[in-house]
PDB file of C-alpha atoms in Angstrom:
ATOM      1  CA  MET T   1     -19.201  -7.761  -9.940  1.00 74.00           C
ATOM      2  CA  ALA T   2     -17.379  -6.003  -6.752  1.00 93.00           C
ATOM      3  CA  THR T   3     -14.204  -4.514  -6.369  1.00 98.00           C
ATOM      4  CA  LEU T   4     -11.876  -4.991  -3.513  1.00 98.00           C
ATOM      5  CA  LEU T   5      -9.268  -2.479  -1.921  1.00 98.00           C
ATOM      6  CA  ILE T   6      -6.515  -3.299   0.752  1.00 98.00           C
ATOM      7  CA  SER T   7      -3.485  -1.450   1.986  1.00 98.00           C
ATOM      8  CA  ASP T   8      -0.820  -1.764   4.560  1.00 98.00           C
ATOM      9  CA  LEU T   9      -0.238  -5.679   4.999  1.00 98.00           C
ATOM     10  CA  HIS T  10       3.520  -5.013   5.516  1.00 97.00           C
ATOM     11  CA  LEU T  11       4.328  -8.902   4.513  1.00 98.00           C
ATOM     12  CA  HIS T  12       7.510  -9.951   5.756  1.00 95.00           C
ATOM     13  CA  PRO T  13       8.985 -13.007   6.857  1.00 95.00           C
ATOM     14  CA  GLY T  14       8.751 -12.390  10.506  1.00 95.00           C
ATOM     15  CA  ALA T  15       4.839 -12.064  10.348  1.00 95.00           C
ATOM     16  CA  PRO T  16       3.977 -15.547   8.773  1.00 96.00           C
ATOM     17  CA  ALA T  17       0.484 -15.359  10.325  1.00 96.00           C
ATOM     18  CA  VAL T  18      -0.302 -12.291   8.253  1.00 97.00           C
ATOM     19  CA  THR T  19       1.000 -13.891   5.213  1.00 97.00           C
ATOM     20  CA  GLU T  20      -1.087 -17.187   5.567  1.00 97.00           C
ATOM     21  CA  GLY T  21      -4.038 -14.773   6.332  1.00 97.00           C
ATOM     22  CA  PHE T  22      -3.827 -12.937   3.252  1.00 98.00           C
ATOM     23  CA  LEU T  23      -3.454 -15.822   1.142  1.00 97.00           C
ATOM     24  CA  ARG T  24      -6.521 -17.438   2.786  1.00 96.00           C
ATOM     25  CA  TRP T  25      -8.482 -14.126   2.042  1.00 97.00           C
ATOM     26  CA  LEU T  26      -7.285 -14.491  -1.502  1.00 97.00           C
ATOM     27  CA  ASP T  27      -8.948 -18.001  -1.966  1.00 95.00           C
ATOM     28  CA  GLU T  28     -11.950 -17.222   0.341  1.00 93.00           C
ATOM     29  CA  ARG T  29     -13.167 -13.604  -0.464  1.00 95.00           C
ATOM     30  CA  ALA T  30     -11.189 -12.259  -3.373  1.00 97.00           C
ATOM     31  CA  GLN T  31     -12.102 -15.131  -5.759  1.00 96.00           C
ATOM     32  CA  GLY T  32     -14.629 -13.601  -8.465  1.00 95.00           C
ATOM     33  CA  ALA T  33     -13.947 -10.075  -7.776  1.00 97.00           C
ATOM     34  CA  ASP T  34     -13.986  -8.012 -10.821  1.00 97.00           C
ATOM     35  CA  ALA T  35     -10.682  -6.292  -9.543  1.00 98.00           C
ATOM     36  CA  LEU T  36      -8.495  -5.945  -6.318  1.00 98.00           C
ATOM     37  CA  TYR T  37      -6.282  -2.838  -5.770  1.00 98.00           C
ATOM     38  CA  ILE T  38      -3.600  -3.041  -3.148  1.00 98.00           C
ATOM     39  CA  LEU T  39      -2.462   0.479  -2.047  1.00 98.00           C
ATOM     40  CA  GLY T  40       0.826   0.358  -0.958  1.00 98.00           C
ATOM     41  CA  ASP T  41       3.271  -1.008   1.874  1.00 97.00           C
ATOM     42  CA  PHE T  42       2.249  -4.676   0.582  1.00 98.00           C
ATOM     43  CA  PHE T  43       5.629  -5.758   1.698  1.00 97.00           C
ATOM     44  CA  GLU T  44       7.307  -4.153   4.942  1.00 95.00           C
ATOM     45  CA  ALA T  45      10.261  -3.500   2.966  1.00 93.00           C
ATOM     46  CA  TRP T  46      11.402  -4.186  -0.961  1.00 95.00           C
ATOM     47  CA  ILE T  47      15.106  -3.598  -2.219  1.00 94.00           C
ATOM     48  CA  GLY T  48      14.433  -4.347  -5.949  1.00 96.00           C
ATOM     49  CA  ASP T  49      12.710  -7.156  -7.925  1.00 97.00           C
ATOM     50  CA  ASP T  50      16.252  -8.833  -8.593  1.00 96.00           C
ATOM     51  CA  LEU T  51      15.845  -9.819  -4.742  1.00 92.00           C
ATOM     52  CA  LEU T  52      13.682 -12.448  -6.476  1.00 94.00           C
ATOM     53  CA  ASP T  53      16.754 -14.014  -8.106  1.00 94.00           C
ATOM     54  CA  LEU T  54      18.055 -15.018  -4.629  1.00 92.00           C
ATOM     55  CA  GLY T  55      15.324 -17.520  -4.035  1.00 92.00           C
ATOM     56  CA  ALA T  56      15.798 -19.626  -0.991  1.00 90.00           C
ATOM     57  CA  ALA T  57      19.195 -18.245  -0.593  1.00 90.00           C
ATOM     58  CA  ASP T  58      17.840 -14.660   0.431  1.00 90.00           C
ATOM     59  CA  PRO T  59      19.099 -14.398   4.092  1.00 89.00           C
ATOM     60  CA  THR T  60      16.118 -12.394   4.994  1.00 90.00           C
ATOM     61  CA  GLY T  61      13.572 -15.025   3.452  1.00 93.00           C
ATOM     62  CA  THR T  62      11.679 -12.331   1.470  1.00 94.00           C
ATOM     63  CA  ALA T  63      12.435 -13.442  -1.929  1.00 95.00           C
ATOM     64  CA  PRO T  64      10.600 -17.030  -1.283  1.00 96.00           C
ATOM     65  CA  LEU T  65       7.663 -15.215   0.407  1.00 97.00           C
ATOM     66  CA  ALA T  66       7.142 -12.713  -2.626  1.00 97.00           C
ATOM     67  CA  GLN T  67       7.607 -15.452  -4.945  1.00 97.00           C
ATOM     68  CA  ARG T  68       4.623 -17.493  -3.168  1.00 97.00           C
ATOM     69  CA  VAL T  69       2.634 -14.196  -2.809  1.00 98.00           C
ATOM     70  CA  ALA T  70       3.017 -13.617  -6.619  1.00 98.00           C
ATOM     71  CA  SER T  71       2.006 -16.705  -7.708  1.00 98.00           C
ATOM     72  CA  ALA T  72      -0.970 -16.898  -5.726  1.00 98.00           C
ATOM     73  CA  LEU T  73      -1.710 -13.121  -7.131  1.00 98.00           C
ATOM     74  CA  LYS T  74      -0.996 -14.491 -10.806  1.00 98.00           C
ATOM     75  CA  ALA T  75      -3.376 -17.527  -9.959  1.00 98.00           C
ATOM     76  CA  LEU T  76      -6.269 -15.042  -8.990  1.00 98.00           C
ATOM     77  CA  ALA T  77      -5.369 -12.723 -12.067  1.00 98.00           C
ATOM     78  CA  ASP T  78      -5.763 -15.874 -14.462  1.00 98.00           C
ATOM     79  CA  THR T  79      -9.392 -16.249 -13.337  1.00 97.00           C
ATOM     80  CA  GLY T  80     -10.104 -12.780 -14.502  1.00 97.00           C
ATOM     81  CA  THR T  81      -9.902 -10.566 -11.649  1.00 98.00           C
ATOM     82  CA  HIS T  82      -7.889  -7.220 -12.674  1.00 98.00           C
ATOM     83  CA  LEU T  83      -4.937  -6.498 -10.079  1.00 98.00           C
ATOM     84  CA  TYR T  84      -3.747  -3.375  -9.067  1.00 98.00           C
ATOM     85  CA  LEU T  85      -0.494  -2.418  -7.066  1.00 98.00           C
ATOM     86  CA  MET T  86       0.306   0.987  -5.789  1.00 98.00           C
ATOM     87  CA  HIS T  87       3.609   1.933  -4.176  1.00 98.00           C
ATOM     88  CA  GLY T  88       3.674   2.632  -0.612  1.00 97.00           C
ATOM     89  CA  ASN T  89       6.569   4.392   1.459  1.00 94.00           C
ATOM     90  CA  ARG T  90       8.018   0.797   2.293  1.00 93.00           C
ATOM     91  CA  ASP T  91       8.004  -0.895  -1.014  1.00 96.00           C
ATOM     92  CA  PHE T  92       8.634   2.203  -3.365  1.00 96.00           C
ATOM     93  CA  LEU T  93      10.954  -0.093  -5.238  1.00 96.00           C
ATOM     94  CA  LEU T  94       8.719  -2.496  -6.128  1.00 97.00           C
ATOM     95  CA  GLY T  95       9.046  -2.708  -9.894  1.00 97.00           C
ATOM     96  CA  GLU T  96       7.467  -4.307 -13.298  1.00 97.00           C
ATOM     97  CA  ARG T  97       9.189  -7.584 -13.003  1.00 98.00           C
ATOM     98  CA  PHE T  98       7.210  -8.170  -9.636  1.00 98.00           C
ATOM     99  CA  ALA T  99       4.190  -6.895 -11.058  1.00 98.00           C
ATOM    100  CA  ARG T 100       4.224  -9.058 -14.281  1.00 98.00           C
ATOM    101  CA  GLU T 101       4.796 -12.141 -12.227  1.00 98.00           C
ATOM    102  CA  ALA T 102       1.932 -11.275 -10.134  1.00 98.00           C
ATOM    103  CA  GLY T 103      -0.254 -10.542 -12.999  1.00 98.00           C
ATOM    104  CA  ALA T 104      -0.827  -6.872 -11.661  1.00 98.00           C
ATOM    105  CA  THR T 105      -0.532  -3.360 -13.079  1.00 98.00           C
ATOM    106  CA  LEU T 106       1.490  -0.733 -11.169  1.00 98.00           C
ATOM    107  CA  LEU T 107      -0.476   2.277 -10.737  1.00 98.00           C
ATOM    108  CA  PRO T 108       0.846   6.042 -10.195  1.00 97.00           C
ATOM    109  CA  ASP T 109       0.007   7.814  -6.710  1.00 97.00           C
ATOM    110  CA  PRO T 110      -2.763   9.306  -6.990  1.00 98.00           C
ATOM    111  CA  THR T 111      -5.017   7.623  -9.385  1.00 98.00           C
ATOM    112  CA  LEU T 112      -8.383   8.128 -10.497  1.00 98.00           C
ATOM    113  CA  VAL T 113     -10.952   5.099 -10.741  1.00 98.00           C
ATOM    114  CA  THR T 114     -14.289   4.244 -11.166  1.00 95.00           C
ATOM    115  CA  LEU T 115     -15.663   2.307  -8.481  1.00 95.00           C
ATOM    116  CA  GLY T 116     -19.258   1.201  -8.321  1.00 86.00           C
ATOM    117  CA  ASP T 117     -21.191   4.632  -9.553  1.00 85.00           C
ATOM    118  CA  GLU T 118     -18.791   6.883  -8.789  1.00 93.00           C
ATOM    119  CA  ARG T 119     -15.333   8.354  -9.849  1.00 96.00           C
ATOM    120  CA  VAL T 120     -12.921   7.986  -6.660  1.00 98.00           C
ATOM    121  CA  LEU T 121      -9.310   8.978  -5.844  1.00 98.00           C
ATOM    122  CA  LEU T 122      -7.002   6.408  -4.719  1.00 98.00           C
ATOM    123  CA  MET T 123      -3.730   7.232  -2.930  1.00 98.00           C
ATOM    124  CA  HIS T 124      -1.472   5.383  -0.426  1.00 98.00           C
ATOM    125  CA  GLY T 125      -1.846   8.527   1.922  1.00 98.00           C
ATOM    126  CA  ASP T 126       1.980   9.471   2.845  1.00 97.00           C
ATOM    127  CA  SER T 127       2.062  12.328   0.401  1.00 97.00           C
ATOM    128  CA  LEU T 128      -0.470  13.776   2.758  1.00 97.00           C
ATOM    129  CA  CYS T 129       1.370  13.769   5.623  1.00 95.00           C
ATOM    130  CA  THR T 130       2.926  17.050   5.079  1.00 94.00           C
ATOM    131  CA  HIS T 131       3.090  18.286   8.536  1.00 92.00           C
ATOM    132  CA  ASP T 132       5.774  15.667   8.849  1.00 92.00           C
ATOM    133  CA  GLU T 133       8.528  17.666   7.331  1.00 91.00           C
ATOM    134  CA  ALA T 134      11.583  15.132   7.776  1.00 89.00           C
ATOM    135  CA  TYR T 135       9.393  12.433   6.327  1.00 90.00           C
ATOM    136  CA  MET T 136       8.229  14.393   3.081  1.00 94.00           C
ATOM    137  CA  ALA T 137      12.210  15.492   2.212  1.00 94.00           C
ATOM    138  CA  PHE T 138      12.609  11.701   2.512  1.00 92.00           C
ATOM    139  CA  ARG T 139       9.929  10.674   0.125  1.00 94.00           C
ATOM    140  CA  ALA T 140      10.586  13.411  -2.241  1.00 95.00           C
ATOM    141  CA  GLN T 141      14.354  11.436  -2.224  1.00 94.00           C
ATOM    142  CA  SER T 142      13.326   7.935  -2.441  1.00 94.00           C
ATOM    143  CA  ARG T 143      10.751   9.116  -5.293  1.00 94.00           C
ATOM    144  CA  ASP T 144      13.808  10.567  -7.474  1.00 96.00           C
ATOM    145  CA  PRO T 145      14.423   8.247 -10.426  1.00 95.00           C
ATOM    146  CA  ASP T 146      18.006   8.816 -10.266  1.00 97.00           C
ATOM    147  CA  TRP T 147      18.433   8.021  -6.585  1.00 96.00           C
ATOM    148  CA  GLN T 148      16.550   4.985  -6.994  1.00 96.00           C
ATOM    149  CA  ALA T 149      18.737   3.752  -9.986  1.00 96.00           C
ATOM    150  CA  GLN T 150      21.878   4.430  -7.709  1.00 96.00           C
ATOM    151  CA  ILE T 151      20.010   2.586  -5.078  1.00 95.00           C
ATOM    152  CA  LEU T 152      19.301  -0.303  -7.346  1.00 96.00           C
ATOM    153  CA  ALA T 153      23.097   0.012  -8.697  1.00 96.00           C
ATOM    154  CA  MET T 154      24.114  -1.493  -5.121  1.00 95.00           C
ATOM    155  CA  PRO T 155      25.248  -4.792  -4.462  1.00 93.00           C
ATOM    156  CA  ILE T 156      22.056  -6.528  -2.792  1.00 92.00           C
ATOM    157  CA  PRO T 157      23.661  -6.895   0.547  1.00 90.00           C
ATOM    158  CA  GLU T 158      24.261  -3.404   0.701  1.00 93.00           C
ATOM    159  CA  ARG T 159      20.707  -2.962  -0.085  1.00 91.00           C
ATOM    160  CA  LEU T 160      19.648  -5.393   2.682  1.00 88.00           C
ATOM    161  CA  GLU T 161      21.594  -3.265   4.911  1.00 90.00           C
ATOM    162  CA  LEU T 162      20.426   0.304   4.061  1.00 88.00           C
ATOM    163  CA  ALA T 163      16.597  -1.070   4.053  1.00 86.00           C
ATOM    164  CA  ARG T 164      17.527  -2.288   7.709  1.00 85.00           C
ATOM    165  CA  GLN T 165      18.970   1.282   8.709  1.00 87.00           C
ATOM    166  CA  LEU T 166      16.113   2.994   7.225  1.00 81.00           C
ATOM    167  CA  ARG T 167      13.325   0.871   9.062  1.00 77.00           C
ATOM    168  CA  GLU T 168      15.303   1.058  12.379  1.00 81.00           C
ATOM    169  CA  ARG T 169      15.591   5.001  11.696  1.00 76.00           C
ATOM    170  CA  SER T 170      12.141   5.314  10.842  1.00 69.00           C
ATOM    171  CA  GLY T 171      10.964   3.466  14.123  1.00 62.00           C
ATOM    172  CA  GLU T 172      13.116   5.943  16.143  1.00 56.00           C
ATOM    173  CA  ALA T 173      11.957   9.027  14.704  1.00 55.00           C
ATOM    174  CA  ASN T 174       8.158   7.957  15.010  1.00 52.00           C
ATOM    175  CA  SER T 175       8.472   7.358  18.416  1.00 47.00           C
ATOM    176  CA  ASN T 176       9.411  10.648  19.175  1.00 47.00           C
ATOM    177  CA  LYS T 177       7.030  12.451  16.775  1.00 49.00           C
ATOM    178  CA  ALA T 178       3.426  13.809  17.824  1.00 51.00           C
ATOM    179  CA  GLU T 179       0.389  11.630  16.528  1.00 56.00           C
ATOM    180  CA  ASP T 180      -1.014  14.298  14.516  1.00 56.00           C
ATOM    181  CA  ILE T 181       2.269  15.027  12.824  1.00 53.00           C
ATOM    182  CA  MET T 182       2.297  11.452  11.535  1.00 62.00           C
ATOM    183  CA  ASP T 183      -1.498  11.850  10.287  1.00 88.00           C
ATOM    184  CA  VAL T 184      -2.929  13.537   7.020  1.00 95.00           C
ATOM    185  CA  THR T 185      -3.028  17.060   6.717  1.00 95.00           C
ATOM    186  CA  GLN T 186      -6.886  17.790   6.315  1.00 94.00           C
ATOM    187  CA  GLU T 187      -6.222  20.928   4.362  1.00 96.00           C
ATOM    188  CA  ASP T 188      -4.143  18.743   1.740  1.00 97.00           C
ATOM    189  CA  VAL T 189      -6.966  16.155   1.504  1.00 97.00           C
ATOM    190  CA  VAL T 190      -9.079  18.844   0.551  1.00 97.00           C
ATOM    191  CA  THR T 191      -6.737  20.043  -2.108  1.00 97.00           C
ATOM    192  CA  ALA T 192      -6.517  16.768  -3.520  1.00 98.00           C
ATOM    193  CA  LEU T 193     -10.503  16.344  -3.858  1.00 98.00           C
ATOM    194  CA  ARG T 194     -10.824  19.609  -5.458  1.00 97.00           C
ATOM    195  CA  GLU T 195      -7.786  19.351  -7.930  1.00 97.00           C
ATOM    196  CA  HIS T 196      -9.127  15.764  -9.219  1.00 98.00           C
ATOM    197  CA  GLY T 197     -12.683  16.890  -9.276  1.00 97.00           C
ATOM    198  CA  VAL T 198     -14.146  13.979  -6.932  1.00 97.00           C
ATOM    199  CA  THR T 199     -15.782  13.804  -3.582  1.00 97.00           C
ATOM    200  CA  THR T 200     -14.345  10.551  -2.257  1.00 98.00           C
ATOM    201  CA  LEU T 201     -10.510   9.665  -1.384  1.00 98.00           C
ATOM    202  CA  ILE T 202      -9.407   6.348  -0.467  1.00 98.00           C
ATOM    203  CA  HIS T 203      -5.966   5.884   1.189  1.00 98.00           C
ATOM    204  CA  GLY T 204      -4.227   3.651   3.808  1.00 98.00           C
ATOM    205  CA  HIS T 205      -0.635   4.300   5.373  1.00 97.00           C
ATOM    206  CA  THR T 206      -1.964   6.338   8.645  1.00 95.00           C
ATOM    207  CA  HIS T 207      -3.205   2.683  10.123  1.00 95.00           C
ATOM    208  CA  ARG T 208      -6.284   4.609  11.405  1.00 95.00           C
ATOM    209  CA  PRO T 209      -9.212   2.839   9.612  1.00 97.00           C
ATOM    210  CA  ALA T 210     -12.234   5.279   9.531  1.00 97.00           C
ATOM    211  CA  VAL T 211     -14.760   6.990   7.318  1.00 97.00           C
ATOM    212  CA  HIS T 212     -14.204  10.816   7.734  1.00 97.00           C
ATOM    213  CA  ASP T 213     -16.848  13.165   6.508  1.00 97.00           C
ATOM    214  CA  LEU T 214     -15.845  16.392   5.027  1.00 96.00           C
ATOM    215  CA  GLU T 215     -17.004  19.458   2.796  1.00 95.00           C
ATOM    216  CA  VAL T 216     -15.161  20.560  -0.302  1.00 96.00           C
ATOM    217  CA  ASP T 217     -16.761  23.750  -1.831  1.00 95.00           C
ATOM    218  CA  GLY T 218     -20.106  23.356  -0.441  1.00 95.00           C
ATOM    219  CA  LYS T 219     -20.404  19.643  -1.253  1.00 95.00           C
ATOM    220  CA  ALA T 220     -20.123  16.441   1.234  1.00 97.00           C
ATOM    221  CA  ALA T 221     -17.202  14.475   0.698  1.00 98.00           C
ATOM    222  CA  ARG T 222     -15.338  11.996   2.536  1.00 98.00           C
ATOM    223  CA  ARG T 223     -11.871  10.419   3.325  1.00 98.00           C
ATOM    224  CA  VAL T 224     -12.066   6.120   3.646  1.00 98.00           C
ATOM    225  CA  VAL T 225      -9.003   4.983   5.382  1.00 98.00           C
ATOM    226  CA  LEU T 226      -8.010   1.630   5.183  1.00 98.00           C
ATOM    227  CA  GLY T 227      -6.378  -0.164   8.155  1.00 98.00           C
ATOM    228  CA  ASP T 228      -3.095  -2.422   8.127  1.00 98.00           C
ATOM    229  CA  TRP T 229      -3.213  -6.016   8.860  1.00 98.00           C
ATOM    230  CA  GLN T 230      -2.268  -7.762  11.824  1.00 96.00           C
ATOM    231  CA  PRO T 231      -2.338 -11.538  12.738  1.00 96.00           C
ATOM    232  CA  GLY T 232      -6.015 -12.897  12.352  1.00 95.00           C
ATOM    233  CA  ILE T 233      -7.364  -9.324  11.316  1.00 96.00           C
ATOM    234  CA  GLY T 234      -7.459  -7.564   8.172  1.00 97.00           C
ATOM    235  CA  TRP T 235      -9.348  -4.518   6.387  1.00 98.00           C
ATOM    236  CA  GLU T 236     -11.106  -4.180   3.116  1.00 98.00           C
ATOM    237  CA  ILE T 237     -13.014  -1.975   0.987  1.00 98.00           C
ATOM    238  CA  GLU T 238     -15.462  -3.268  -1.090  1.00 97.00           C
ATOM    239  CA  ALA T 239     -17.496  -1.425  -4.095  1.00 96.00           C
ATOM    240  CA  ALA T 240     -20.234  -2.632  -6.210  1.00 92.00           C
ATOM    241  CA  PRO T 241     -22.512  -0.850  -8.754  1.00 89.00           C
ATOM    242  CA  GLY T 242     -25.598   0.343  -6.893  1.00 87.00           C
ATOM    243  CA  HIS T 243     -24.119   0.195  -3.426  1.00 89.00           C
ATOM    244  CA  ASP T 244     -21.991   2.408  -1.461  1.00 90.00           C
ATOM    245  CA  LEU T 245     -18.664   1.875  -0.514  1.00 94.00           C
ATOM    246  CA  ALA T 246     -17.994  -0.756   2.483  1.00 95.00           C
ATOM    247  CA  LEU T 247     -15.042  -0.316   4.901  1.00 98.00           C
ATOM    248  CA  ARG T 248     -14.944  -3.566   6.794  1.00 97.00           C
ATOM    249  CA  ARG T 249     -12.681  -5.155   9.144  1.00 97.00           C
ATOM    250  CA  VAL T 250     -12.253  -8.949   8.304  1.00 96.00           C
ATOM    251  CA  THR T 251     -11.363 -11.869  10.455  1.00 93.00           C
ATOM    252  CA  LEU T 252      -8.408 -14.176   9.065  1.00 88.00           C
ATOM    253  CA  SER T 253      -9.270 -17.381  10.618  1.00 73.00           C
ATOM    254  CA  ASP T 254      -7.108 -20.504  10.282  1.00 64.00           C
TER     255      ASP T 254
END
């Protein structure tokens, strides 16, 4: 059976068309898949799994959306599809509670898996954007367990405001950065492939879907980049034994 990989849906209440498209994709495309990997930035923002306790009282509307999505994922998992979630730069506080309710397993970044007939390295991709020094400093801070514990100890309204401020600052900062700074660093891609002993890397984050051919120690290698999801449009990779990886743009019709 096939394995599917997606990334960068950035689900949030302000983009209901993306949520509806994803739920249709689950019903129409993911049914029967052996596994589904979601490689980060599943949600536009995530302030902690206890947000789910607010339910309909969540002023942002994220909790009801997340509960609906978790239920749909759990229904898919109950049919036998293995579900895996990786943190992104937007939802790095996604925790075991949400994963459990979704019937999914949280994966470290990076992770090695077998897809089809080969070993493949999976990453979100943000750790490869090393030319963006300001972001890399924030990434190091946001992945620190002590920093995360401090944030999760804050009252939910304060976390919601912090998330809003971080998104605002990120948008302002990115608007002033050169495009190449926000893309991955080629040397770090090669290093990651070499260190893990593989010739294929799959990641998201950059919103630049493509297959990049490269060479690592005289061997042909490749970097396969998933795209972000928009109303009516998604991106997937399908991997099946006996077939090469297929990167596809999918139409999410009503």
